[in-house]
Every structure is written in C-alpha cells, then in structure tokens.
PDB file of C-alpha atoms and ligand atoms in Angstrom:
ATOM      1  CA  UNK A   3      -6.774 -37.161   0.047  1.00 87.00           C
ATOM      2  CA  UNK A   4      -4.694 -34.179   1.182  1.00 93.00           C
ATOM      3  CA  UNK A   5      -6.207 -31.077   2.666  1.00 98.00           C
ATOM      4  CA  UNK A   6      -5.099 -27.447   3.319  1.00 98.00           C
ATOM      5  CA  UNK A   7      -6.480 -24.793   5.557  1.00 98.00           C
ATOM      6  CA  UNK A   8      -6.882 -21.157   4.489  1.00 98.00           C
ATOM      7  CA  UNK A   9      -7.272 -18.372   6.985  1.00 98.00           C
ATOM      8  CA  UNK A  10      -8.512 -14.880   6.096  1.00 96.00           C
ATOM      9  CA  UNK A  11      -7.379 -12.363   8.663  1.00 95.00           C
ATOM     10  CA  UNK A  12      -9.699  -9.415   8.356  1.00 91.00           C
ATOM     11  CA  UNK A  13     -10.189  -6.374  10.502  1.00 86.00           C
ATOM     12  CA  UNK A  14     -13.574  -7.621  11.705  1.00 91.00           C
ATOM     13  CA  UNK A  15     -13.434 -11.471  11.423  1.00 94.00           C
ATOM     14  CA  UNK A  16     -10.889 -14.192  11.285  1.00 97.00           C
ATOM     15  CA  UNK A  17     -12.272 -16.836   8.958  1.00 98.00           C
ATOM     16  CA  UNK A  18     -10.666 -20.307   8.456  1.00 98.00           C
ATOM     17  CA  UNK A  19     -11.712 -22.852   5.900  1.00 98.00           C
ATOM     18  CA  UNK A  20     -10.849 -26.558   5.164  1.00 98.00           C
ATOM     19  CA  UNK A  21     -10.177 -27.067   1.504  1.00 98.00           C
ATOM     20  CA  UNK A  22      -9.560 -30.275  -0.504  1.00 97.00           C
ATOM     21  CA  UNK A  23      -7.186 -30.961  -3.392  1.00 96.00           C
ATOM     22  CA  UNK A  24      -9.760 -29.649  -5.940  1.00 96.00           C
ATOM     23  CA  UNK A  25     -10.123 -26.420  -3.954  1.00 97.00           C
ATOM     24  CA  UNK A  26     -13.614 -27.223  -2.723  1.00 97.00           C
ATOM     25  CA  UNK A  27     -14.269 -25.278   0.526  1.00 98.00           C
ATOM     26  CA  UNK A  28     -15.534 -28.094   2.792  1.00 98.00           C
ATOM     27  CA  UNK A  29     -16.171 -26.199   6.047  1.00 98.00           C
ATOM     28  CA  UNK A  30     -15.643 -22.778   7.502  1.00 98.00           C
ATOM     29  CA  UNK A  31     -15.280 -21.389  11.061  1.00 98.00           C
ATOM     30  CA  UNK A  32     -14.943 -17.825  12.203  1.00 98.00           C
ATOM     31  CA  UNK A  33     -14.322 -15.639  15.264  1.00 98.00           C
ATOM     32  CA  UNK A  34     -14.316 -11.915  15.739  1.00 97.00           C
ATOM     33  CA  UNK A  35     -10.852 -10.510  15.225  1.00 94.00           C
ATOM     34  CA  UNK A  36     -10.730  -8.167  18.240  1.00 93.00           C
ATOM     35  CA  UNK A  37      -7.402  -6.678  17.183  1.00 90.00           C
ATOM     36  CA  UNK A  38      -7.172  -4.745  20.470  1.00 91.00           C
ATOM     37  CA  UNK A  39      -6.573  -8.094  22.281  1.00 94.00           C
ATOM     38  CA  UNK A  40      -3.226  -8.472  20.544  1.00 93.00           C
ATOM     39  CA  UNK A  41      -1.126 -10.870  18.477  1.00 95.00           C
ATOM     40  CA  UNK A  42      -1.134 -13.834  20.915  1.00 97.00           C
ATOM     41  CA  UNK A  43      -4.946 -13.707  21.242  1.00 97.00           C
ATOM     42  CA  UNK A  44      -5.422 -13.731  17.474  1.00 97.00           C
ATOM     43  CA  UNK A  45      -2.850 -16.436  16.672  1.00 98.00           C
ATOM     44  CA  UNK A  46      -4.327 -18.505  19.498  1.00 98.00           C
ATOM     45  CA  UNK A  47      -7.699 -18.155  17.815  1.00 98.00           C
ATOM     46  CA  UNK A  48      -6.243 -19.231  14.409  1.00 98.00           C
ATOM     47  CA  UNK A  49      -4.947 -22.408  16.108  1.00 98.00           C
ATOM     48  CA  UNK A  50      -8.309 -23.003  17.742  1.00 98.00           C
ATOM     49  CA  UNK A  51     -10.156 -22.534  14.407  1.00 98.00           C
ATOM     50  CA  UNK A  52      -7.758 -24.998  12.873  1.00 98.00           C
ATOM     51  CA  UNK A  53      -8.456 -27.511  15.628  1.00 98.00           C
ATOM     52  CA  UNK A  54     -12.281 -26.972  15.268  1.00 98.00           C
ATOM     53  CA  UNK A  55     -12.083 -27.671  11.485  1.00 98.00           C
ATOM     54  CA  UNK A  56     -10.010 -30.773  11.981  1.00 98.00           C
ATOM     55  CA  UNK A  57     -12.287 -32.178  14.667  1.00 98.00           C
ATOM     56  CA  UNK A  58     -15.431 -31.498  12.685  1.00 98.00           C
ATOM     57  CA  UNK A  59     -13.987 -33.281   9.602  1.00 98.00           C
ATOM     58  CA  UNK A  60     -12.483 -36.136  11.649  1.00 97.00           C
ATOM     59  CA  UNK A  61      -9.028 -35.373  10.291  1.00 97.00           C
ATOM     60  CA  UNK A  62      -5.585 -35.708  11.942  1.00 97.00           C
ATOM     61  CA  UNK A  63      -3.251 -32.766  11.570  1.00 95.00           C
ATOM     62  CA  UNK A  64      -0.957 -34.999   9.467  1.00 96.00           C
ATOM     63  CA  UNK A  65      -3.673 -34.962   6.775  1.00 97.00           C
ATOM     64  CA  UNK A  66      -3.284 -31.211   6.386  1.00 98.00           C
ATOM     65  CA  UNK A  67      -0.182 -30.190   4.419  1.00 98.00           C
ATOM     66  CA  UNK A  68      -0.202 -26.512   5.116  1.00 98.00           C
ATOM     67  CA  UNK A  69      -2.070 -23.560   6.500  1.00 98.00           C
ATOM     68  CA  UNK A  70      -2.174 -20.375   4.408  1.00 98.00           C
ATOM     69  CA  UNK A  71      -2.940 -17.012   5.985  1.00 98.00           C
ATOM     70  CA  UNK A  72      -4.069 -13.998   3.966  1.00 96.00           C
ATOM     71  CA  UNK A  73      -3.352 -10.756   5.847  1.00 93.00           C
ATOM     72  CA  UNK A  74      -3.652  -7.127   5.011  1.00 88.00           C
ATOM     73  CA  UNK A  75      -0.400  -5.222   4.863  1.00 85.00           C
ATOM     74  CA  UNK A  76       3.093  -6.003   3.763  1.00 85.00           C
ATOM     75  CA  UNK A  77       5.012  -9.133   4.702  1.00 88.00           C
ATOM     76  CA  UNK A  78       8.307 -10.984   4.312  1.00 89.00           C
ATOM     77  CA  UNK A  79       7.043 -14.321   3.059  1.00 86.00           C
ATOM     78  CA  UNK A  80      10.367 -16.223   3.529  1.00 88.00           C
ATOM     79  CA  UNK A  81      10.404 -15.601   7.222  1.00 92.00           C
ATOM     80  CA  UNK A  82       6.610 -15.496   7.612  1.00 94.00           C
ATOM     81  CA  UNK A  83       6.965 -12.066   9.201  1.00 94.00           C
ATOM     82  CA  UNK A  84       4.143  -9.527   8.907  1.00 93.00           C
ATOM     83  CA  UNK A  85       5.946  -6.221   8.521  1.00 90.00           C
ATOM     84  CA  UNK A  86       2.922  -3.999   9.039  1.00 86.00           C
ATOM     85  CA  UNK A  87      -0.824  -4.382   8.868  1.00 82.00           C
ATOM     86  CA  UNK A  88      -2.451  -0.972   9.187  1.00 69.00           C
ATOM     87  CA  UNK A  89      -5.752  -1.868  10.663  1.00 72.00           C
ATOM     88  CA  UNK A  90      -4.285  -4.266  13.216  1.00 82.00           C
ATOM     89  CA  UNK A  91      -1.485  -1.922  14.383  1.00 84.00           C
ATOM     90  CA  UNK A  92       1.017  -4.801  14.132  1.00 89.00           C
ATOM     91  CA  UNK A  93       4.649  -4.261  13.172  1.00 91.00           C
ATOM     92  CA  UNK A  94       7.232  -6.981  12.490  1.00 94.00           C
ATOM     93  CA  UNK A  95       5.327  -9.858  14.069  1.00 95.00           C
ATOM     94  CA  UNK A  96       6.213 -13.508  13.364  1.00 97.00           C
ATOM     95  CA  UNK A  97       2.713 -14.426  12.098  1.00 97.00           C
ATOM     96  CA  UNK A  98       3.725 -17.549  10.116  1.00 97.00           C
ATOM     97  CA  UNK A  99       6.137 -19.124  12.712  1.00 98.00           C
ATOM     98  CA  UNK A 100       3.690 -18.380  15.636  1.00 98.00           C
ATOM     99  CA  UNK A 101       0.801 -20.199  13.972  1.00 98.00           C
ATOM    100  CA  UNK A 102       3.079 -23.036  12.794  1.00 98.00           C
ATOM    101  CA  UNK A 103       4.205 -23.465  16.378  1.00 98.00           C
ATOM    102  CA  UNK A 104       0.706 -23.375  17.842  1.00 98.00           C
ATOM    103  CA  UNK A 105      -0.680 -25.886  15.311  1.00 98.00           C
ATOM    104  CA  UNK A 106       2.266 -28.106  14.369  1.00 98.00           C
ATOM    105  CA  UNK A 107       1.294 -27.521  10.635  1.00 98.00           C
ATOM    106  CA  UNK A 108       3.535 -25.665   8.071  1.00 98.00           C
ATOM    107  CA  UNK A 109       2.186 -22.200   7.715  1.00 98.00           C
ATOM    108  CA  UNK A 110       2.593 -19.705   4.822  1.00 97.00           C
ATOM    109  CA  UNK A 111       1.496 -16.098   4.640  1.00 96.00           C
ATOM    110  CA  UNK A 112       0.582 -13.771   1.815  1.00 94.00           C
ATOM    111  CA  UNK A 113      -1.201 -10.524   1.147  1.00 91.00           C
ATOM    112  CA  UNK A 114      -5.078 -10.834   1.394  1.00 91.00           C
ATOM    113  CA  UNK A 115      -5.660  -9.299  -2.031  1.00 92.00           C
ATOM    114  CA  UNK A 116      -3.195 -11.782  -3.521  1.00 94.00           C
ATOM    115  CA  UNK A 117      -4.994 -14.626  -1.777  1.00 96.00           C
ATOM    116  CA  UNK A 118      -8.363 -13.400  -3.151  1.00 96.00           C
ATOM    117  CA  UNK A 119      -6.922 -13.393  -6.688  1.00 97.00           C
ATOM    118  CA  UNK A 120      -5.599 -16.871  -6.224  1.00 97.00           C
ATOM    119  CA  UNK A 121      -8.967 -18.101  -4.987  1.00 98.00           C
ATOM    120  CA  UNK A 122     -10.690 -16.725  -8.126  1.00 98.00           C
ATOM    121  CA  UNK A 123      -7.931 -18.341 -10.223  1.00 98.00           C
ATOM    122  CA  UNK A 124      -8.150 -21.828  -8.728  1.00 97.00           C
ATOM    123  CA  UNK A 125     -11.878 -22.035  -8.131  1.00 98.00           C
ATOM    124  CA  UNK A 126     -13.774 -18.983  -9.311  1.00 97.00           C
ATOM    125  CA  UNK A 127     -14.205 -16.600 -12.183  1.00 97.00           C
ATOM    126  CA  UNK A 128     -10.784 -17.242 -13.759  1.00 97.00           C
ATOM    127  CA  UNK A 129     -10.645 -21.003 -13.241  1.00 96.00           C
ATOM    128  CA  UNK A 130     -10.491 -21.609 -17.001  1.00 94.00           C
ATOM    129  CA  UNK A 131      -7.772 -18.958 -17.657  1.00 96.00           C
ATOM    130  CA  UNK A 132      -3.997 -19.382 -17.771  1.00 96.00           C
ATOM    131  CA  UNK A 133      -3.403 -15.973 -16.067  1.00 97.00           C
ATOM    132  CA  UNK A 134      -5.464 -13.297 -14.450  1.00 98.00           C
ATOM    133  CA  UNK A 135      -5.607 -10.061 -12.521  1.00 98.00           C
ATOM    134  CA  UNK A 136      -8.134  -9.444  -9.791  1.00 98.00           C
ATOM    135  CA  UNK A 137      -9.027  -5.786  -9.205  1.00 97.00           C
ATOM    136  CA  UNK A 138     -11.201  -5.168  -6.190  1.00 94.00           C
ATOM    137  CA  UNK A 139     -13.286  -2.053  -6.162  1.00 93.00           C
ATOM    138  CA  UNK A 140     -14.434  -1.106  -2.643  1.00 89.00           C
ATOM    139  CA  UNK A 141     -13.379   1.555  -0.172  1.00 86.00           C
ATOM    140  CA  UNK A 142     -10.056   1.319  -1.849  1.00 89.00           C
ATOM    141  CA  UNK A 143      -8.692  -0.433  -5.081  1.00 94.00           C
ATOM    142  CA  UNK A 144      -6.837  -3.725  -4.466  1.00 92.00           C
ATOM    143  CA  UNK A 145      -5.104  -5.998  -6.789  1.00 95.00           C
ATOM    144  CA  UNK A 146      -3.615  -9.468  -7.184  1.00 96.00           C
ATOM    145  CA  UNK A 147      -2.095 -11.199 -10.212  1.00 97.00           C
ATOM    146  CA  UNK A 148      -1.541 -14.857 -11.126  1.00 97.00           C
ATOM    147  CA  UNK A 149       0.693 -15.413 -14.148  1.00 95.00           C
ATOM    148  CA  UNK A 150       3.197 -18.100 -15.266  1.00 92.00           C
ATOM    149  CA  UNK A 151       1.680 -20.559 -12.872  1.00 91.00           C
ATOM    150  CA  UNK A 152       2.481 -18.407  -9.785  1.00 94.00           C
ATOM    151  CA  UNK A 153       1.134 -15.571  -7.734  1.00 94.00           C
ATOM    152  CA  UNK A 154       2.969 -12.514  -8.892  1.00 92.00           C
ATOM    153  CA  UNK A 155       4.225 -11.339  -5.530  1.00 85.00           C
ATOM    154  CA  UNK A 156       7.912 -10.500  -5.607  1.00 80.00           C
ATOM    155  CA  UNK A 157       9.706 -11.198  -2.246  1.00 71.00           C
ATOM    156  CA  UNK A 158      10.634  -8.120  -0.319  1.00 68.00           C
ATOM    157  CA  UNK A 159       8.087  -5.933  -2.142  1.00 73.00           C
ATOM    158  CA  UNK A 160       4.420  -4.915  -1.525  1.00 75.00           C
ATOM    159  CA  UNK A 161       3.846  -5.055  -5.269  1.00 80.00           C
ATOM    160  CA  UNK A 162       1.600  -5.271  -7.081  1.00 88.00           C
ATOM    161  CA  UNK A 163      -0.378  -2.275  -5.694  1.00 91.00           C
ATOM    162  CA  UNK A 164      -2.128  -1.371  -8.867  1.00 96.00           C
ATOM    163  CA  UNK A 165      -4.571   0.940  -7.014  1.00 95.00           C
ATOM    164  CA  UNK A 166      -1.497   3.242  -6.583  1.00 94.00           C
ATOM    165  CA  UNK A 167      -0.358   3.569 -10.196  1.00 96.00           C
ATOM    166  CA  UNK A 168      -0.947   6.990 -11.735  1.00 97.00           C
ATOM    167  CA  UNK A 169      -4.193   7.262 -13.664  1.00 98.00           C
ATOM    168  CA  UNK A 170      -4.529  11.061 -13.842  1.00 98.00           C
ATOM    169  CA  UNK A 171      -1.210  12.933 -13.541  1.00 97.00           C
ATOM    170  CA  UNK A 172      -1.338  15.475 -10.751  1.00 97.00           C
ATOM    171  CA  UNK A 173      -4.998  14.584 -10.109  1.00 98.00           C
ATOM    172  CA  UNK A 174      -7.016  13.950  -6.898  1.00 98.00           C
ATOM    173  CA  UNK A 175      -5.319  13.394  -3.549  1.00 96.00           C
ATOM    174  CA  UNK A 176      -4.951   9.729  -2.799  1.00 94.00           C
ATOM    175  CA  UNK A 177      -4.882   8.051   0.646  1.00 89.00           C
ATOM    176  CA  UNK A 178      -1.301   6.995   0.066  1.00 89.00           C
ATOM    177  CA  UNK A 179      -0.015  10.524  -0.128  1.00 94.00           C
ATOM    178  CA  UNK A 180       0.392  10.829  -3.884  1.00 96.00           C
ATOM    179  CA  UNK A 181      -1.962  12.459  -6.363  1.00 98.00           C
ATOM    180  CA  UNK A 182      -3.873  10.886  -9.208  1.00 98.00           C
ATOM    181  CA  UNK A 183      -3.731   7.230  -8.224  1.00 97.00           C
ATOM    182  CA  UNK A 184      -6.226   4.817  -9.745  1.00 98.00           C
ATOM    183  CA  UNK A 185      -7.669   4.492  -6.213  1.00 96.00           C
ATOM    184  CA  UNK A 186      -8.409   8.256  -6.105  1.00 97.00           C
ATOM    185  CA  UNK A 187     -10.782   7.767  -9.048  1.00 98.00           C
ATOM    186  CA  UNK A 188     -12.069   4.232  -9.051  1.00 97.00           C
ATOM    187  CA  UNK A 189     -12.781   3.426  -5.373  1.00 95.00           C
ATOM    188  CA  UNK A 190     -16.289   3.755  -3.922  1.00 94.00           C
ATOM    189  CA  UNK A 191     -14.822   6.541  -1.750  1.00 94.00           C
ATOM    190  CA  UNK A 192     -13.830   8.395  -4.847  1.00 97.00           C
ATOM    191  CA  UNK A 193     -17.196   7.800  -6.575  1.00 97.00           C
ATOM    192  CA  UNK A 194     -19.003   9.105  -3.432  1.00 97.00           C
ATOM    193  CA  UNK A 195     -16.755  12.199  -3.285  1.00 97.00           C
ATOM    194  CA  UNK A 196     -17.486  12.927  -7.017  1.00 98.00           C
ATOM    195  CA  UNK A 197     -21.180  12.272  -6.528  1.00 98.00           C
ATOM    196  CA  UNK A 198     -21.377  14.782  -3.641  1.00 98.00           C
ATOM    197  CA  UNK A 199     -19.630  17.344  -5.834  1.00 98.00           C
ATOM    198  CA  UNK A 200     -22.102  16.740  -8.650  1.00 97.00           C
ATOM    199  CA  UNK A 201     -24.990  17.091  -6.232  1.00 97.00           C
ATOM    200  CA  UNK A 202     -23.505  20.449  -5.051  1.00 97.00           C
ATOM    201  CA  UNK A 203     -23.243  21.542  -8.630  1.00 97.00           C
ATOM    202  CA  UNK A 204     -26.710  20.529  -9.669  1.00 96.00           C
ATOM    203  CA  UNK A 205     -29.437  20.949  -6.937  1.00 96.00           C
ATOM    204  CA  UNK A 206     -31.966  19.643  -9.317  1.00 95.00           C
ATOM    205  CA  UNK A 207     -30.230  16.296  -9.791  1.00 97.00           C
ATOM    206  CA  UNK A 208     -31.568  13.040  -8.216  1.00 97.00           C
ATOM    207  CA  UNK A 209     -28.302  12.918  -6.298  1.00 97.00           C
ATOM    208  CA  UNK A 210     -28.940  16.265  -4.648  1.00 97.00           C
ATOM    209  CA  UNK A 211     -32.636  15.236  -3.936  1.00 97.00           C
ATOM    210  CA  UNK A 212     -31.477  12.104  -2.236  1.00 97.00           C
ATOM    211  CA  UNK A 213     -29.288  14.067   0.032  1.00 96.00           C
ATOM    212  CA  UNK A 214     -32.162  16.485   0.809  1.00 96.00           C
ATOM    213  CA  UNK A 215     -34.109  13.515   2.011  1.00 96.00           C
ATOM    214  CA  UNK A 216     -31.285  12.720   4.397  1.00 96.00           C
ATOM    215  CA  UNK A 217     -29.906   9.857   2.413  1.00 96.00           C
ATOM    216  CA  UNK A 218     -26.134   9.633   2.314  1.00 97.00           C
ATOM    217  CA  UNK A 219     -24.825   8.862  -1.175  1.00 97.00           C
ATOM    218  CA  UNK A 220     -23.321   5.425  -1.568  1.00 95.00           C
ATOM    219  CA  UNK A 221     -22.282   3.155  -4.411  1.00 93.00           C
ATOM    220  CA  UNK A 222     -25.697   1.610  -4.744  1.00 93.00           C
ATOM    221  CA  UNK A 223     -27.835   4.680  -4.855  1.00 96.00           C
ATOM    222  CA  UNK A 224     -25.438   6.532  -7.231  1.00 97.00           C
ATOM    223  CA  UNK A 225     -25.680   3.536  -9.641  1.00 96.00           C
ATOM    224  CA  UNK A 226     -29.464   3.528  -9.180  1.00 96.00           C
ATOM    225  CA  UNK A 227     -29.747   7.260 -10.058  1.00 97.00           C
ATOM    226  CA  UNK A 228     -27.707   6.641 -13.217  1.00 97.00           C
ATOM    227  CA  UNK A 229     -29.874   3.701 -14.256  1.00 96.00           C
ATOM    228  CA  UNK A 230     -32.999   5.783 -13.728  1.00 96.00           C
ATOM    229  CA  UNK A 231     -31.590   8.285 -16.244  1.00 97.00           C
ATOM    230  CA  UNK A 232     -30.533  11.163 -13.961  1.00 97.00           C
ATOM    231  CA  UNK A 233     -28.134  13.147 -16.207  1.00 97.00           C
ATOM    232  CA  UNK A 234     -25.661  14.154 -13.488  1.00 97.00           C
ATOM    233  CA  UNK A 235     -25.417  10.594 -12.129  1.00 97.00           C
ATOM    234  CA  UNK A 236     -25.147   9.204 -15.698  1.00 97.00           C
ATOM    235  CA  UNK A 237     -22.256  11.540 -16.534  1.00 97.00           C
ATOM    236  CA  UNK A 238     -20.533  10.495 -13.279  1.00 97.00           C
ATOM    237  CA  UNK A 239     -20.879   6.750 -14.014  1.00 97.00           C
ATOM    238  CA  UNK A 240     -19.831   7.246 -17.692  1.00 98.00           C
ATOM    239  CA  UNK A 241     -16.655   8.869 -16.515  1.00 98.00           C
ATOM    240  CA  UNK A 242     -16.087   6.230 -13.874  1.00 98.00           C
ATOM    241  CA  UNK A 243     -16.420   3.489 -16.419  1.00 98.00           C
ATOM    242  CA  UNK A 244     -14.191   5.328 -18.893  1.00 98.00           C
ATOM    243  CA  UNK A 245     -11.359   5.719 -16.377  1.00 98.00           C
ATOM    244  CA  UNK A 246     -11.805   2.085 -15.304  1.00 98.00           C
ATOM    245  CA  UNK A 247     -11.395   1.044 -18.965  1.00 98.00           C
ATOM    246  CA  UNK A 248      -8.250   3.133 -19.283  1.00 98.00           C
ATOM    247  CA  UNK A 249      -6.855   1.627 -16.045  1.00 98.00           C
ATOM    248  CA  UNK A 250      -7.727  -1.939 -17.044  1.00 98.00           C
ATOM    249  CA  UNK A 251      -6.073  -1.323 -20.443  1.00 98.00           C
ATOM    250  CA  UNK A 252      -2.881  -0.443 -18.653  1.00 97.00           C
ATOM    251  CA  UNK A 253      -3.082  -3.480 -16.352  1.00 97.00           C
ATOM    252  CA  UNK A 254      -3.267  -5.591 -19.579  1.00 97.00           C
ATOM    253  CA  UNK A 255      -0.399  -3.614 -21.200  1.00 96.00           C
ATOM    254  CA  UNK A 256       1.715  -4.288 -18.090  1.00 96.00           C
ATOM    255  CA  UNK A 257       0.913  -7.956 -17.395  1.00 96.00           C
ATOM    256  CA  UNK A 258      -0.682  -9.478 -20.456  1.00 95.00           C
ATOM    257  CA  UNK A 259      -3.173 -11.512 -18.455  1.00 97.00           C
ATOM    258  CA  UNK A 260      -6.033 -13.487 -20.143  1.00 97.00           C
ATOM    259  CA  UNK A 261      -8.631 -12.237 -17.844  1.00 98.00           C
ATOM    260  CA  UNK A 262      -9.365  -9.373 -15.496  1.00 98.00           C
ATOM    261  CA  UNK A 263     -11.782 -10.223 -12.658  1.00 98.00           C
ATOM    262  CA  UNK A 264     -13.617  -7.385 -10.961  1.00 97.00           C
ATOM    263  CA  UNK A 265     -14.142  -7.989  -7.224  1.00 95.00           C
ATOM    264  CA  UNK A 266     -15.392  -6.014  -4.244  1.00 91.00           C
ATOM    265  CA  UNK A 267     -18.721  -4.356  -3.663  1.00 87.00           C
ATOM    266  CA  UNK A 268     -19.046  -3.417  -7.341  1.00 90.00           C
ATOM    267  CA  UNK A 269     -19.144  -7.072  -8.492  1.00 87.00           C
ATOM    268  CA  UNK A 270     -22.992  -7.043  -7.726  1.00 87.00           C
ATOM    269  CA  UNK A 271     -23.519  -4.770 -10.746  1.00 90.00           C
ATOM    270  CA  UNK A 272     -23.114  -7.783 -13.002  1.00 88.00           C
ATOM    271  CA  UNK A 273     -22.851  -8.263 -16.769  1.00 92.00           C
ATOM    272  CA  UNK A 274     -23.898  -4.799 -18.030  1.00 94.00           C
ATOM    273  CA  UNK A 275     -21.113  -3.192 -16.062  1.00 96.00           C
ATOM    274  CA  UNK A 276     -18.552  -5.727 -17.414  1.00 96.00           C
ATOM    275  CA  UNK A 277     -19.648  -5.057 -20.919  1.00 97.00           C
ATOM    276  CA  UNK A 278     -19.428  -1.374 -20.596  1.00 97.00           C
ATOM    277  CA  UNK A 279     -15.962  -1.422 -18.985  1.00 98.00           C
ATOM    278  CA  UNK A 280     -14.807  -3.865 -21.721  1.00 98.00           C
ATOM    279  CA  UNK A 281     -15.880  -1.439 -24.423  1.00 98.00           C
ATOM    280  CA  UNK A 282     -14.018   1.349 -22.601  1.00 98.00           C
ATOM    281  CA  UNK A 283     -10.923  -0.788 -22.149  1.00 98.00           C
ATOM    282  CA  UNK A 284     -10.361  -2.028 -25.698  1.00 98.00           C
ATOM    283  CA  UNK A 285      -8.987   1.220 -27.154  1.00 97.00           C
ATOM    284  CA  UNK A 286      -6.316   1.266 -24.490  1.00 97.00           C
ATOM    285  CA  UNK A 287      -5.023  -2.307 -25.068  1.00 97.00           C
ATOM    286  CA  UNK A 288      -1.870  -1.920 -27.027  1.00 96.00           C
ATOM    287  CA  UNK A 289      -2.202  -5.128 -28.957  1.00 89.00           C
ATOM    288  CA  UNK A 290      -5.819  -4.489 -29.885  1.00 90.00           C
ATOM    289  CA  UNK A 291      -9.075  -6.214 -29.284  1.00 92.00           C
ATOM    290  CA  UNK A 292      -7.888  -9.609 -30.452  1.00 91.00           C
ATOM    291  CA  UNK A 293      -5.584  -9.692 -27.386  1.00 91.00           C
ATOM    292  CA  UNK A 294      -7.878  -7.892 -24.985  1.00 96.00           C
ATOM    293  CA  UNK A 295      -8.446  -9.840 -21.712  1.00 97.00           C
ATOM    294  CA  UNK A 296     -11.870 -11.161 -20.791  1.00 97.00           C
ATOM    295  CA  UNK A 297     -13.641  -9.237 -18.113  1.00 97.00           C
ATOM    296  CA  UNK A 298     -15.552 -11.067 -15.509  1.00 96.00           C
ATOM    297  CA  UNK A 299     -17.151 -10.364 -12.118  1.00 96.00           C
ATOM    298  CA  UNK A 300     -15.714 -12.233  -9.150  1.00 97.00           C
ATOM    299  CA  UNK A 301     -17.688 -15.304  -8.150  1.00 96.00           C
ATOM    300  CA  UNK A 302     -16.509 -16.380  -4.777  1.00 96.00           C
ATOM    301  CA  UNK A 303     -17.183 -13.272  -2.653  1.00 93.00           C
ATOM    302  CA  UNK A 304     -15.508 -13.455   0.722  1.00 92.00           C
ATOM    303  CA  UNK A 305     -14.587 -17.156   0.208  1.00 97.00           C
ATOM    304  CA  UNK A 306     -11.973 -16.220  -2.362  1.00 97.00           C
ATOM    305  CA  UNK A 307      -9.552 -15.091   0.288  1.00 97.00           C
ATOM    306  CA  UNK A 308      -9.891 -18.332   2.297  1.00 98.00           C
ATOM    307  CA  UNK A 309      -9.634 -20.613  -0.799  1.00 98.00           C
ATOM    308  CA  UNK A 310      -6.728 -18.672  -2.178  1.00 98.00           C
ATOM    309  CA  UNK A 311      -4.877 -18.837   1.205  1.00 98.00           C
ATOM    310  CA  UNK A 312      -5.372 -22.577   1.255  1.00 98.00           C
ATOM    311  CA  UNK A 313      -3.869 -22.717  -2.281  1.00 98.00           C
ATOM    312  CA  UNK A 314      -0.704 -20.842  -1.384  1.00 97.00           C
ATOM    313  CA  UNK A 315       1.560 -23.879  -1.063  1.00 96.00           C
ATOM    314  CA  UNK A 316       1.117 -24.613  -4.722  1.00 95.00           C
ATOM    315  CA  UNK A 317       1.367 -20.979  -6.108  1.00 93.00           C
ATOM    316  CA  UNK A 318       3.997 -19.088  -4.215  1.00 85.00           C
TER     317      UNK A 318
HETATM  318 ZN1  LIG B   2      -2.335   6.149  -4.039  1.00 57.90          ZN
END
C-alpha cells in the first residue's frame, strides 16, 4: 500500500492528513499557523506534522510517495515557489523545496481552492462524475475545476478565479479592484451588504428588527428570515439565487463540467438550495437542460483540502 500526505495551509491552522490509495483520510494532525512567526517556523511545523502522522501509523517515509500542500495565493508549481499568499504576507518563498528538504519526501504545491475541488472529485460530492467545478461561497467566492482527468490549473497563472468574472457589468465594487464580479454579488459579504441595505430601506422588515435587537446580520439569520416569509429577506434571497444560477450557467458554458459542487458556509443549506439554484441555472445553460450539470452540496467540509492536496501527484 502506498500513502500520501496532504497539508492544508490556512490562515488559522495548518492541518496535515495521511491518505491511502483509495483517498481515505486515515489520520489528521494540526497546529496553529501563527503566520507572524515566519516561513521557517511554519515549514518546520509541516515537517513535524508529517513525522507525527508517520509515527502514529507506524510507517517509514519511503512508504509515502508525496506530500501535497494546498496554500492560499498564487504559485509557480514547477519550482514549488509560492509567489504570494495574502494573509501570510509571504512573497516568492520556496515552499515546496523547503518542505521536501525538511522531510525527505517529494513535495508538490497547489492553490487551496484547487485542492478542495480535487478532494470533492476523488472522495466527495463529485466522486461519480468525470468532471466538476467546485464553487465555494463564503467570505469570498472561490473556485476549482477538474476536467480531462486533471486539475485545471494552468502553469504560470492564478486561473481559474471564477469569483472574479463579470456577473453584472459596471456593478458593485469587488475586493479585487474591479466592479461587478461574481464575488461582489454571491459571497456572504455581498449578501450581508445587501441585507443591511434592505433593512435600511424597510424598517418593518425582520432584517431591520434583528438589527434593532442588536443582532448583526449574517448568512444564517438572513436565510432564516427568508424561510420565515419576511418579504424583504425573501426578495433578497430570490435575487441571490437568480444571480447564482446565471453564474453557474456561465461556469457550465465555459467548462462543460458534469457537476457543480457548492462548497463553503452555504453548503449547510442543503437540498432545497441546490434545487432552487438548479432551476435558476437551467435557462442560462447554452446547450439546454439535457446538458445541464448536476448541482450538489460539498460533502467533505474542511477535509476536502487535505484529501485533495494528498491527491495532487495524480492530478496535476
Ligand atoms: Zn473581483
């Protein structure tokens, strides 16, 4: 049996997992990231987590064919260089080579959203599909695509960044500097912005009353207000779902994937949400409903990034 190790480098935690050939996550270990302590500290911790996993499983390092690291930011995969990773304040650091040197195990790196997509592809919501796109809806809108037996991740590029394709020309300001990106409408940050505007416009709405009670609006309570029938919240969620359908239709028109998996905080909403977004998407799929992708909620949660990183050696 051959094993691989996946490491998810997050802003809060570094999580490492031991994965077998069937992409079963056998064990996990984690430490706080503590980005302020620097590159050597964090790569030392990655080596220590690897050693811990090997020791607990009674494995020699020769039984592990590779380590995959999923990191935020942009990278040059061929050299293993992390070009930048916003939250970590790292620029042009040799992430892959450093971990390879400290562990003696071949090390590959990829974007964390790409790794999450690969995790859902090999072991989660899209395990039965030939191709898929993962769209994560959280503070921002992330994306990863697996097609043609590979992670779609062109060398020397940050693409795909589907959260930053234009959804509403000249629309809301996006965090990236442009206007009208999908992220400026479909992230939780955008939903909360719009819910606060709706509460300002309608002081009788449940949204406004929540605020009066001192509750900050968030994804969950906005959805709850809509489910309880508040007209302002319902209108907001209807528009959110409509735009998501339009966006997913374009993801399909660009990549022709067999399924789109919805990840991030919104995946808790479950089947009703998938059904509504599917209905909103179908009119935008160029080839019609017969070719529309399946829509599914992500299944693996935070483990997707670890499992996908561990699968990198077979899908890059
Ligand atoms: Zn943008």
